[in-house]
Amino acid sequence: MGKIIFLIFSVSILCADENPLIKCNECHGAYVAPPYKKVYKHYLLKYSSKSRVERAMIDFLSAPTFQKSAMPKGMKKRFNPDTHLVFEATIIKKAVKSLIEKEDINITLNLY
Amino acid sequence: MLLKAQSSSLIPKLKELHRSQDNELIYPQSPKYKSAIYDIDTNYIFGDFKPKTLYLDREYYQEENMLYAVIKVYPYYLGAAFIVIQKDINYEPIHAMEARLIVTFIIATIFISLIAYWLGNLFLSPIRQSITLLDNFIKDTTHELNTPLSTILANAELLKSFHPELEKSNELRRIETATKRLSRIYDDLAYIRLNHKRHTHVEKLNISALLKERLDYFDTVAVAKQISFTHKIDENIYLHIDKEDIIRIIDNLLGNAFKYTMIKGQIDVTLNELYLSIKDNGIGINKDAKKEVLKRFVRDNSSEGGFGLGLSIVADIVKHYNFDIEIQSELNKGTKVSIIWAK
């Protein structure tokens, strides 16, 4: 019985979708890089719409440079965006979409 | 501008929210207006209303009873590139202003009218005085002239009847001619003075007979100036007209013809069912003056005296009966005046 349960558990883990941000969490979740909320808000301040934010983020993550990053100068000097890790395009795209969904302003805004 | 001023605190509040780390952000609302935020791609982000129509390229626009203001935002706090403010249009101040404008306009109109009336009176006063003086003069003159003229004419007739030998006297003829001329001037002045009593007794008159009567009246003058006086008068020409009016026409036209024709001149009178015309070979009228001579107190030639009343009286009567007056004239060749009643 135990073997059956272990088998089912292993298969379900193997089949489950990975969190798109799992690789990002290693730095952004551990304060090696700015938190997601801050990143998103800075990109929002510069690019306004979600679609433009997405394009800009993907563009940066595909070939990170100091100039391309939308973060403030102080933060860029501290975290050095030139050294940002580069991942596969599909991973970048999924991660960016997931970040935007997670940090969407509409979720937090309310009328009282 | 007022709408934008009222919503000026909105951007700092958005900035505050953008910087906030709270998991829940309360959107800033105002009792004076409603607002909504849009990103740069005109996507609705959030707000306490959602406009039915959107014109983000305009600063202000109106839809029904709502006024909208569009404020551009940069940097894009919360991603907002545009803030749209909505406010009800309050028509009360507009109606109040309309009422004030109408009242001001009415007061201004009354005031200007009073000023215009006062100024008009001020400027017209000298003219009015002149007209009054002239009217009084004419009134006094006609009053004063009447009795002496009647006396002279009556006594001239008496002289002729008591002393037949004086019939051919040149002196008596001159007295008669001059007196008759004075009498015609008196008649013209009286005609003008009795303005309200003109054209009152319109009747069917035999113009042929009346014309012959008036021609006899001018015989003396014709003899004195040795003027050849011919007439072609159709019989039984009738008109519906006041007797005084037709006498004024005949006497004035004949009077002018005799006045402005030289000694041994020629005057022709024609009467038919269409018109009356009096033609002379006298001094004529200036081409430019032909229309002017029909006006009161206007004379083309002042050498023979007179007040310039005759033709103006004729023109007045012609206008009243809807006749036509035609003046053909050439300087030093003569004048033909026609009164046309048939159209």
Short mmCIF file of C-alpha atoms in Angstrom, two decimals:
data_model
loop_
_atom_site.label_atom_id
_atom_site.label_comp_id
_atom_site.label_asym_id
_atom_site.label_seq_id
_atom_site.Cartn_x
_atom_site.Cartn_y
_atom_site.Cartn_z
CA MET A 1 0.00 0.00 0.00
CA GLY A 2 2.80 2.32 0.97
CA LYS A 3 4.64 1.57 -2.26
CA ILE A 4 1.54 2.43 -4.27
CA ILE A 5 1.14 5.78 -2.49
CA PHE A 6 4.89 6.57 -2.95
CA LEU A 7 4.59 5.75 -6.67
CA ILE A 8 1.54 7.98 -7.12
CA PHE A 9 3.28 10.83 -5.21
CA SER A 10 6.47 10.56 -7.29
CA VAL A 11 4.55 10.52 -10.56
CA SER A 12 2.45 13.52 -9.52
CA ILE A 13 5.57 15.48 -8.60
CA LEU A 14 7.19 14.59 -11.88
CA CYS A 15 4.05 15.51 -13.87
CA ALA A 16 3.29 18.75 -12.01
CA ASP A 17 4.08 22.14 -13.69
CA GLU A 18 7.15 23.78 -12.31
CA ASN A 19 6.69 27.32 -10.76
CA PRO A 20 7.85 29.66 -13.63
CA LEU A 21 9.63 31.84 -11.07
CA ILE A 22 11.46 29.02 -9.37
CA LYS A 23 14.78 29.92 -10.93
CA CYS A 24 14.22 33.65 -10.25
CA ASN A 25 13.40 32.99 -6.60
CA GLU A 26 16.96 31.85 -6.00
CA CYS A 27 18.12 35.51 -6.20
CA HIS A 28 15.01 37.65 -5.99
CA GLY A 29 13.66 35.65 -3.09
CA ALA A 30 16.93 35.75 -1.18
CA TYR A 31 17.68 39.50 -1.54
CA VAL A 32 20.57 38.86 -3.91
CA ALA A 33 18.39 40.82 -6.39
CA PRO A 34 15.59 43.37 -5.76
CA PRO A 35 12.22 41.92 -4.67
CA TYR A 36 9.62 41.27 -7.39
CA LYS A 37 7.30 44.01 -6.16
CA LYS A 38 10.02 46.64 -6.45
CA VAL A 39 11.11 45.38 -9.87
CA TYR A 40 7.57 45.42 -11.23
CA LYS A 41 6.78 48.84 -9.83
CA HIS A 42 9.89 50.38 -11.37
CA TYR A 43 9.08 48.90 -14.74
CA LEU A 44 5.48 50.09 -14.40
CA LEU A 45 6.69 53.62 -13.58
CA LYS A 46 8.71 53.66 -16.77
CA TYR A 47 6.57 51.69 -19.22
CA SER A 48 2.97 52.07 -17.92
CA SER A 49 1.13 49.22 -19.65
CA LYS A 50 1.58 45.53 -18.81
CA SER A 51 2.36 44.64 -22.40
CA ARG A 52 5.18 47.21 -22.58
CA VAL A 53 6.50 46.12 -19.20
CA GLU A 54 6.53 42.52 -20.43
CA ARG A 55 8.40 43.44 -23.62
CA ALA A 56 10.96 45.51 -21.71
CA MET A 57 11.56 42.78 -19.12
CA ILE A 58 11.98 40.07 -21.74
CA ASP A 59 14.32 42.32 -23.69
CA PHE A 60 16.47 42.87 -20.59
CA LEU A 61 16.46 39.27 -19.46
CA SER A 62 17.38 38.03 -22.94
CA ALA A 63 20.56 40.17 -22.95
CA PRO A 64 20.97 41.98 -19.63
CA THR A 65 22.85 45.28 -19.62
CA PHE A 66 23.16 48.14 -17.16
CA GLN A 67 21.36 50.57 -19.55
CA LYS A 68 18.45 48.29 -20.35
CA SER A 69 17.45 47.77 -16.75
CA ALA A 70 14.61 50.02 -15.60
CA MET A 71 15.74 49.99 -11.99
CA PRO A 72 17.04 53.19 -10.36
CA LYS A 73 20.75 53.97 -10.56
CA GLY A 74 21.40 53.27 -6.88
CA MET A 75 19.82 49.85 -7.14
CA LYS A 76 21.67 49.03 -10.35
CA LYS A 77 24.99 49.89 -8.76
CA ARG A 78 24.16 47.69 -5.82
CA PHE A 79 22.83 44.66 -7.71
CA ASN A 80 24.74 45.02 -10.98
CA PRO A 81 22.25 44.01 -13.71
CA ASP A 82 25.11 43.16 -16.15
CA THR A 83 25.66 39.99 -14.14
CA HIS A 84 22.04 38.86 -14.37
CA LEU A 85 21.75 35.21 -15.30
CA VAL A 86 20.45 34.39 -18.75
CA PHE A 87 17.92 31.63 -19.23
CA GLU A 88 16.15 30.04 -22.15
CA ALA A 89 13.66 32.23 -23.96
CA THR A 90 10.65 30.07 -23.00
CA ILE A 91 11.61 30.16 -19.33
CA ILE A 92 12.09 33.97 -19.47
CA LYS A 93 8.72 34.48 -21.12
CA LYS A 94 6.85 32.29 -18.61
CA ALA A 95 8.65 33.88 -15.68
CA VAL A 96 7.86 37.41 -16.79
CA LYS A 97 4.17 36.59 -17.36
CA SER A 98 3.97 34.97 -13.98
CA LEU A 99 5.61 37.94 -12.29
CA ILE A 100 3.24 40.39 -13.89
CA GLU A 101 0.25 38.28 -12.88
CA LYS A 102 1.52 38.01 -9.34
CA GLU A 103 2.31 41.69 -8.89
CA ASP A 104 -0.61 43.18 -10.89
CA ILE A 105 -1.68 46.46 -9.33
CA ASN A 106 -5.38 45.70 -9.87
CA ILE A 107 -5.22 42.91 -7.37
CA THR A 108 -4.14 45.29 -4.65
CA LEU A 109 -6.32 48.31 -5.52
CA ASN A 110 -9.66 48.77 -3.78
CA LEU A 111 -12.39 51.34 -3.37
CA TYR A 112 -13.68 52.17 0.08
CA MET B 1 -9.21 74.70 -15.29
CA LEU B 2 -11.27 74.49 -12.10
CA LEU B 3 -11.74 70.78 -12.66
CA LYS B 4 -7.99 70.27 -13.09
CA ALA B 5 -7.30 72.39 -10.02
CA GLN B 6 -9.75 70.37 -7.93
CA SER B 7 -8.07 67.14 -9.04
CA SER B 8 -4.50 68.40 -8.53
CA SER B 9 -4.08 66.37 -5.32
CA LEU B 10 -4.75 63.11 -7.16
CA ILE B 11 -1.27 62.66 -8.68
CA PRO B 12 0.59 62.96 -5.33
CA LYS B 13 -1.83 60.37 -3.90
CA LEU B 14 -1.11 58.01 -6.79
CA LYS B 15 2.59 58.55 -6.18
CA GLU B 16 2.09 57.67 -2.53
CA LEU B 17 0.20 54.50 -3.43
CA HIS B 18 2.86 53.53 -5.96
CA ARG B 19 5.54 53.76 -3.31
CA SER B 20 3.48 51.97 -0.69
CA GLN B 21 4.51 48.46 0.24
CA ASP B 22 1.03 47.57 1.53
CA ASN B 23 -0.70 44.58 0.08
CA GLU B 24 -3.92 46.52 -0.11
CA LEU B 25 -4.03 49.97 -1.70
CA ILE B 26 -7.08 52.24 -1.29
CA TYR B 27 -7.79 54.23 -4.46
CA PRO B 28 -8.17 58.00 -3.67
CA GLN B 29 -11.76 59.22 -4.12
CA SER B 30 -13.34 62.67 -3.86
CA PRO B 31 -16.93 63.78 -3.24
CA LYS B 32 -16.47 66.57 -5.82
CA TYR B 33 -15.64 64.37 -8.81
CA LYS B 34 -15.05 60.82 -10.05
CA SER B 35 -11.80 59.60 -11.56
CA ALA B 36 -10.31 56.71 -13.48
CA ILE B 37 -6.74 55.85 -14.53
CA TYR B 38 -5.61 54.55 -17.92
CA ASP B 39 -2.23 53.23 -19.09
CA ILE B 40 -0.36 54.50 -22.11
CA ASP B 41 -2.08 51.97 -24.36
CA THR B 42 -5.46 53.39 -23.18
CA ASN B 43 -6.27 50.31 -21.12
CA TYR B 44 -8.45 50.96 -18.09
CA ILE B 45 -6.47 50.30 -14.90
CA PHE B 46 -8.78 51.34 -12.06
CA GLY B 47 -11.21 54.03 -10.89
CA ASP B 48 -14.51 54.89 -9.20
CA PHE B 49 -16.21 55.11 -12.60
CA LYS B 50 -15.69 54.01 -16.19
CA PRO B 51 -16.52 56.57 -18.91
CA LYS B 52 -18.78 55.45 -21.76
CA THR B 53 -16.79 57.49 -24.26
CA LEU B 54 -13.12 58.31 -24.03
CA TYR B 55 -11.16 61.11 -25.71
CA LEU B 56 -7.68 60.92 -24.29
CA ASP B 57 -6.36 63.29 -26.96
CA ARG B 58 -8.48 66.16 -25.57
CA GLU B 59 -7.98 68.21 -22.41
CA TYR B 60 -11.74 68.64 -21.83
CA TYR B 61 -14.89 67.24 -23.35
CA GLN B 62 -18.58 67.12 -22.59
CA GLU B 63 -20.99 64.21 -22.83
CA GLU B 64 -24.64 64.93 -21.97
CA ASN B 65 -24.58 66.67 -18.58
CA MET B 66 -21.07 65.55 -17.65
CA LEU B 67 -17.82 67.42 -18.04
CA TYR B 68 -14.61 65.41 -18.43
CA ALA B 69 -10.98 66.48 -17.95
CA VAL B 70 -7.98 64.44 -19.09
CA ILE B 71 -4.74 64.84 -17.16
CA LYS B 72 -1.49 63.37 -18.46
CA VAL B 73 0.72 61.67 -15.87
CA TYR B 74 4.44 61.07 -15.91
CA PRO B 75 6.14 59.15 -14.36
CA TYR B 76 3.47 56.45 -14.64
CA TYR B 77 2.50 55.98 -11.02
CA LEU B 78 0.64 52.66 -10.75
CA GLY B 79 1.13 52.50 -14.55
CA ALA B 80 -1.25 55.44 -15.03
CA ALA B 81 -0.47 57.58 -18.11
CA PHE B 82 -3.87 59.36 -18.05
CA ILE B 83 -6.30 60.36 -15.34
CA VAL B 84 -9.87 61.01 -16.48
CA ILE B 85 -11.96 63.21 -14.15
CA GLN B 86 -15.75 63.36 -14.41
CA LYS B 87 -17.98 66.03 -12.91
CA ASP B 88 -21.67 66.97 -13.24
CA ILE B 89 -22.21 70.24 -15.04
CA ASN B 90 -23.85 72.69 -12.70
CA TYR B 91 -26.08 74.91 -14.85
CA GLU B 92 -27.12 77.22 -12.02
CA PRO B 93 -24.20 79.63 -12.36
CA ILE B 94 -24.67 79.60 -16.14
CA HIS B 95 -28.37 80.44 -15.85
CA ALA B 96 -27.60 83.13 -13.28
CA MET B 97 -25.03 84.66 -15.63
CA GLU B 98 -27.49 84.52 -18.54
CA ALA B 99 -30.06 86.35 -16.43
CA ARG B 100 -27.50 88.98 -15.43
CA LEU B 101 -26.46 89.45 -19.07
CA ILE B 102 -30.07 89.93 -20.18
CA VAL B 103 -30.76 92.46 -17.43
CA THR B 104 -27.53 94.33 -18.23
CA PHE B 105 -28.37 94.35 -21.93
CA ILE B 106 -31.87 95.74 -21.27
CA ILE B 107 -30.56 98.44 -18.95
CA ALA B 108 -27.83 99.36 -21.42
CA THR B 109 -30.35 99.54 -24.28
CA ILE B 110 -32.66 101.80 -22.26
CA PHE B 111 -29.76 103.99 -21.22
CA ILE B 112 -28.39 104.29 -24.76
CA SER B 113 -31.87 105.02 -26.11
CA LEU B 114 -32.30 107.83 -23.60
CA ILE B 115 -28.90 109.27 -24.50
CA ALA B 116 -29.68 108.97 -28.22
CA TYR B 117 -33.05 110.67 -27.70
CA TRP B 118 -31.47 113.50 -25.74
CA LEU B 119 -28.64 113.95 -28.29
CA GLY B 120 -31.11 113.78 -31.16
CA ASN B 121 -33.21 116.51 -29.59
CA LEU B 122 -30.10 118.56 -28.96
CA PHE B 123 -28.90 118.36 -32.56
CA LEU B 124 -32.32 118.67 -34.14
CA SER B 125 -33.37 121.62 -32.00
CA PRO B 126 -31.84 124.31 -34.28
CA ILE B 127 -33.35 122.63 -37.35
CA ARG B 128 -36.71 122.39 -35.65
CA GLN B 129 -36.51 126.07 -34.72
CA SER B 130 -35.73 127.03 -38.33
CA ILE B 131 -38.68 125.03 -39.61
CA THR B 132 -40.96 126.61 -37.03
CA LEU B 133 -39.73 130.09 -37.98
CA LEU B 134 -40.28 129.38 -41.66
CA ASP B 135 -43.75 128.00 -41.02
CA ASN B 136 -44.64 131.03 -38.95
CA PHE B 137 -43.29 133.30 -41.65
CA ILE B 138 -45.40 131.62 -44.30
CA LYS B 139 -48.44 131.78 -42.04
CA ASP B 140 -47.92 135.47 -41.31
CA THR B 141 -47.15 136.31 -44.92
CA THR B 142 -50.26 134.65 -46.27
CA HIS B 143 -52.34 136.35 -43.65
CA GLU B 144 -50.87 139.78 -44.39
CA LEU B 145 -50.89 139.45 -48.18
CA ASN B 146 -54.46 138.38 -48.63
CA THR B 147 -56.36 141.65 -48.00
CA PRO B 148 -54.05 144.09 -49.84
CA LEU B 149 -53.91 141.83 -52.90
CA SER B 150 -57.64 141.46 -53.03
CA THR B 151 -57.99 145.23 -52.66
CA ILE B 152 -55.55 145.97 -55.53
CA LEU B 153 -57.16 143.48 -57.91
CA ALA B 154 -60.69 144.60 -57.08
CA ASN B 155 -59.83 148.29 -57.55
CA ALA B 156 -58.02 147.60 -60.82
CA GLU B 157 -61.22 146.00 -62.11
CA LEU B 158 -63.27 148.91 -60.86
CA LEU B 159 -60.98 151.39 -62.60
CA LYS B 160 -61.42 149.57 -65.90
CA SER B 161 -65.20 149.48 -65.51
CA PHE B 162 -65.51 153.17 -64.53
CA HIS B 163 -62.89 154.35 -67.02
CA PRO B 164 -63.05 152.13 -70.13
CA GLU B 165 -60.34 154.22 -71.79
CA LEU B 166 -57.89 152.79 -69.27
CA GLU B 167 -58.49 149.26 -70.70
CA LYS B 168 -55.51 149.68 -73.01
CA SER B 169 -53.32 151.47 -70.47
CA ASN B 170 -49.87 149.89 -70.12
CA GLU B 171 -49.57 151.10 -66.54
CA LEU B 172 -52.82 149.42 -65.53
CA ARG B 173 -51.82 146.28 -67.40
CA ARG B 174 -48.53 146.18 -65.48
CA ILE B 175 -50.39 146.66 -62.18
CA GLU B 176 -52.67 143.75 -63.07
CA THR B 177 -49.77 141.50 -64.20
CA ALA B 178 -47.74 142.18 -61.07
CA THR B 179 -50.74 141.79 -58.79
CA LYS B 180 -51.73 138.51 -60.40
CA ARG B 181 -48.19 137.28 -59.95
CA LEU B 182 -48.29 138.26 -56.30
CA SER B 183 -51.63 136.53 -56.06
CA ARG B 184 -50.16 133.29 -57.42
CA ILE B 185 -47.37 133.45 -54.85
CA TYR B 186 -49.99 133.97 -52.17
CA ASP B 187 -51.95 130.97 -53.47
CA ASP B 188 -48.84 128.77 -53.32
CA LEU B 189 -48.03 129.85 -49.78
CA ALA B 190 -51.60 129.32 -48.68
CA TYR B 191 -51.59 125.91 -50.32
CA ILE B 192 -48.52 124.88 -48.32
CA ARG B 193 -49.88 126.34 -45.10
CA LEU B 194 -53.21 124.49 -45.40
CA ASN B 195 -51.42 121.13 -45.59
CA HIS B 196 -54.13 119.16 -43.80
CA LYS B 197 -56.95 120.54 -45.94
CA ARG B 198 -55.56 119.52 -49.33
CA HIS B 199 -57.09 117.05 -51.80
CA THR B 200 -60.33 116.95 -49.81
CA HIS B 201 -62.94 117.65 -52.48
CA VAL B 202 -62.29 115.22 -55.31
CA GLU B 203 -64.88 115.48 -58.12
CA LYS B 204 -65.25 114.85 -61.81
CA LEU B 205 -64.03 118.04 -63.45
CA ASN B 206 -64.05 119.25 -67.03
CA ILE B 207 -60.35 120.00 -67.37
CA SER B 208 -60.75 121.41 -70.89
CA ALA B 209 -63.10 124.16 -69.64
CA LEU B 210 -61.02 124.87 -66.56
CA LEU B 211 -57.82 125.12 -68.59
CA LYS B 212 -59.39 127.65 -70.98
CA GLU B 213 -60.51 129.69 -67.96
CA ARG B 214 -56.98 129.78 -66.57
CA LEU B 215 -55.53 130.65 -69.98
CA ASP B 216 -57.75 133.77 -70.02
CA TYR B 217 -56.29 134.67 -66.64
CA PHE B 218 -52.77 134.64 -68.17
CA ASP B 219 -53.77 136.62 -71.27
CA THR B 220 -52.68 139.91 -69.72
CA VAL B 221 -49.18 138.58 -69.11
CA ALA B 222 -49.00 137.18 -72.63
CA VAL B 223 -49.93 140.56 -74.10
CA ALA B 224 -47.51 142.44 -71.83
CA LYS B 225 -44.56 140.21 -72.85
CA GLN B 226 -45.76 139.84 -76.45
CA ILE B 227 -45.57 136.11 -76.06
CA SER B 228 -47.15 133.98 -78.76
CA PHE B 229 -49.57 131.80 -76.85
CA THR B 230 -51.03 128.79 -78.66
CA HIS B 231 -53.13 125.96 -77.36
CA LYS B 232 -54.37 122.62 -78.62
CA ILE B 233 -57.08 121.60 -76.16
CA ASP B 234 -59.23 118.54 -76.77
CA GLU B 235 -62.81 118.97 -75.68
CA ASN B 236 -64.47 117.14 -72.80
CA ILE B 237 -61.37 115.92 -71.02
CA TYR B 238 -62.50 114.91 -67.53
CA LEU B 239 -60.52 113.99 -64.44
CA HIS B 240 -61.45 113.03 -60.89
CA ILE B 241 -59.51 115.63 -58.98
CA ASP B 242 -59.84 118.41 -56.41
CA LYS B 243 -60.45 121.72 -58.21
CA GLU B 244 -57.86 123.55 -56.16
CA ASP B 245 -55.23 120.93 -57.07
CA ILE B 246 -55.70 121.15 -60.82
CA ILE B 247 -55.74 124.98 -60.66
CA ARG B 248 -52.41 124.83 -58.76
CA ILE B 249 -50.91 122.59 -61.46
CA ILE B 250 -52.07 124.76 -64.37
CA ASP B 251 -51.23 128.09 -62.72
CA ASN B 252 -47.76 127.01 -61.60
CA LEU B 253 -46.76 125.46 -64.92
CA LEU B 254 -48.12 128.41 -66.89
CA GLY B 255 -46.64 130.86 -64.40
CA ASN B 256 -43.17 129.33 -64.79
CA ALA B 257 -43.51 129.23 -68.58
CA PHE B 258 -44.37 132.93 -68.71
CA LYS B 259 -41.71 133.82 -66.13
CA TYR B 260 -38.85 132.13 -67.91
CA THR B 261 -39.80 132.93 -71.52
CA MET B 262 -38.31 136.06 -73.05
CA ILE B 263 -40.26 138.84 -74.75
CA LYS B 264 -41.72 137.68 -78.08
CA GLY B 265 -41.27 134.07 -77.02
CA GLN B 266 -43.55 131.12 -77.66
CA ILE B 267 -45.69 129.04 -75.27
CA ASP B 268 -47.71 126.01 -76.43
CA VAL B 269 -50.32 124.30 -74.30
CA THR B 270 -51.58 120.82 -75.17
CA LEU B 271 -54.37 118.93 -73.46
CA ASN B 272 -55.67 115.50 -74.47
CA GLU B 273 -57.01 112.42 -72.73
CA LEU B 274 -53.46 111.25 -71.91
CA TYR B 275 -51.67 114.36 -70.68
CA LEU B 276 -51.34 118.09 -70.21
CA SER B 277 -48.15 119.67 -71.48
CA ILE B 278 -46.84 123.21 -71.43
CA LYS B 279 -43.91 123.98 -73.67
CA ASP B 280 -41.90 127.20 -73.90
CA ASN B 281 -38.80 128.40 -75.69
CA GLY B 282 -37.41 130.14 -72.66
CA ILE B 283 -34.14 129.92 -70.76
CA GLY B 284 -34.41 126.18 -70.00
CA ILE B 285 -33.22 124.20 -66.96
CA ASN B 286 -29.75 122.84 -66.25
CA LYS B 287 -29.49 119.11 -66.96
CA ASP B 288 -28.32 118.39 -63.37
CA ALA B 289 -31.06 120.51 -61.83
CA LYS B 290 -34.07 118.82 -63.48
CA LYS B 291 -34.79 116.57 -60.49
CA GLU B 292 -33.78 119.16 -57.90
CA VAL B 293 -36.26 121.79 -59.13
CA LEU B 294 -39.13 119.61 -57.92
CA LYS B 295 -37.96 120.11 -54.34
CA ARG B 296 -39.30 122.90 -52.17
CA PHE B 297 -37.40 126.22 -52.19
CA VAL B 298 -35.08 125.04 -55.00
CA ARG B 299 -34.72 127.30 -58.07
CA ASP B 300 -32.41 126.61 -60.98
CA ASN B 301 -32.44 130.27 -61.95
CA SER B 302 -33.01 133.01 -59.40
CA SER B 303 -33.04 135.90 -61.88
CA GLU B 304 -36.83 136.07 -62.01
CA GLY B 305 -37.46 135.90 -58.25
CA GLY B 306 -39.94 133.58 -56.56
CA PHE B 307 -39.64 131.17 -53.65
CA GLY B 308 -39.09 127.88 -55.54
CA LEU B 309 -42.48 126.57 -54.42
CA GLY B 310 -44.36 126.13 -57.71
CA LEU B 311 -42.89 122.90 -59.07
CA SER B 312 -42.70 121.32 -55.61
CA ILE B 313 -46.46 121.89 -55.22
CA VAL B 314 -47.06 120.39 -58.68
CA ALA B 315 -44.87 117.39 -57.81
CA ASP B 316 -46.74 116.92 -54.54
CA ILE B 317 -50.13 116.89 -56.28
CA VAL B 318 -48.87 114.59 -59.06
CA LYS B 319 -47.62 112.12 -56.45
CA HIS B 320 -50.92 112.22 -54.57
CA TYR B 321 -52.95 111.28 -57.67
CA ASN B 322 -50.35 108.82 -58.89
CA PHE B 323 -49.72 110.79 -62.08
CA ASP B 324 -46.31 111.19 -63.72
CA ILE B 325 -44.39 114.40 -64.30
CA GLU B 326 -41.91 114.65 -67.15
CA ILE B 327 -39.52 117.55 -67.66
CA GLN B 328 -37.68 117.92 -70.96
CA SER B 329 -35.41 120.90 -71.08
CA GLU B 330 -32.33 122.31 -72.73
CA LEU B 331 -30.52 125.43 -71.62
CA ASN B 332 -31.42 128.50 -73.72
CA LYS B 333 -33.75 126.42 -75.87
CA GLY B 334 -36.75 125.91 -73.67
CA THR B 335 -38.66 123.57 -71.37
CA LYS B 336 -41.55 121.18 -71.78
CA VAL B 337 -43.35 119.97 -68.67
CA SER B 338 -45.91 117.16 -69.09
CA ILE B 339 -48.37 115.85 -66.53
CA ILE B 340 -49.34 112.33 -67.60
CA TRP B 341 -52.38 110.63 -66.06
CA ALA B 342 -52.95 107.81 -68.49
CA LYS B 343 -50.70 104.79 -68.11
#
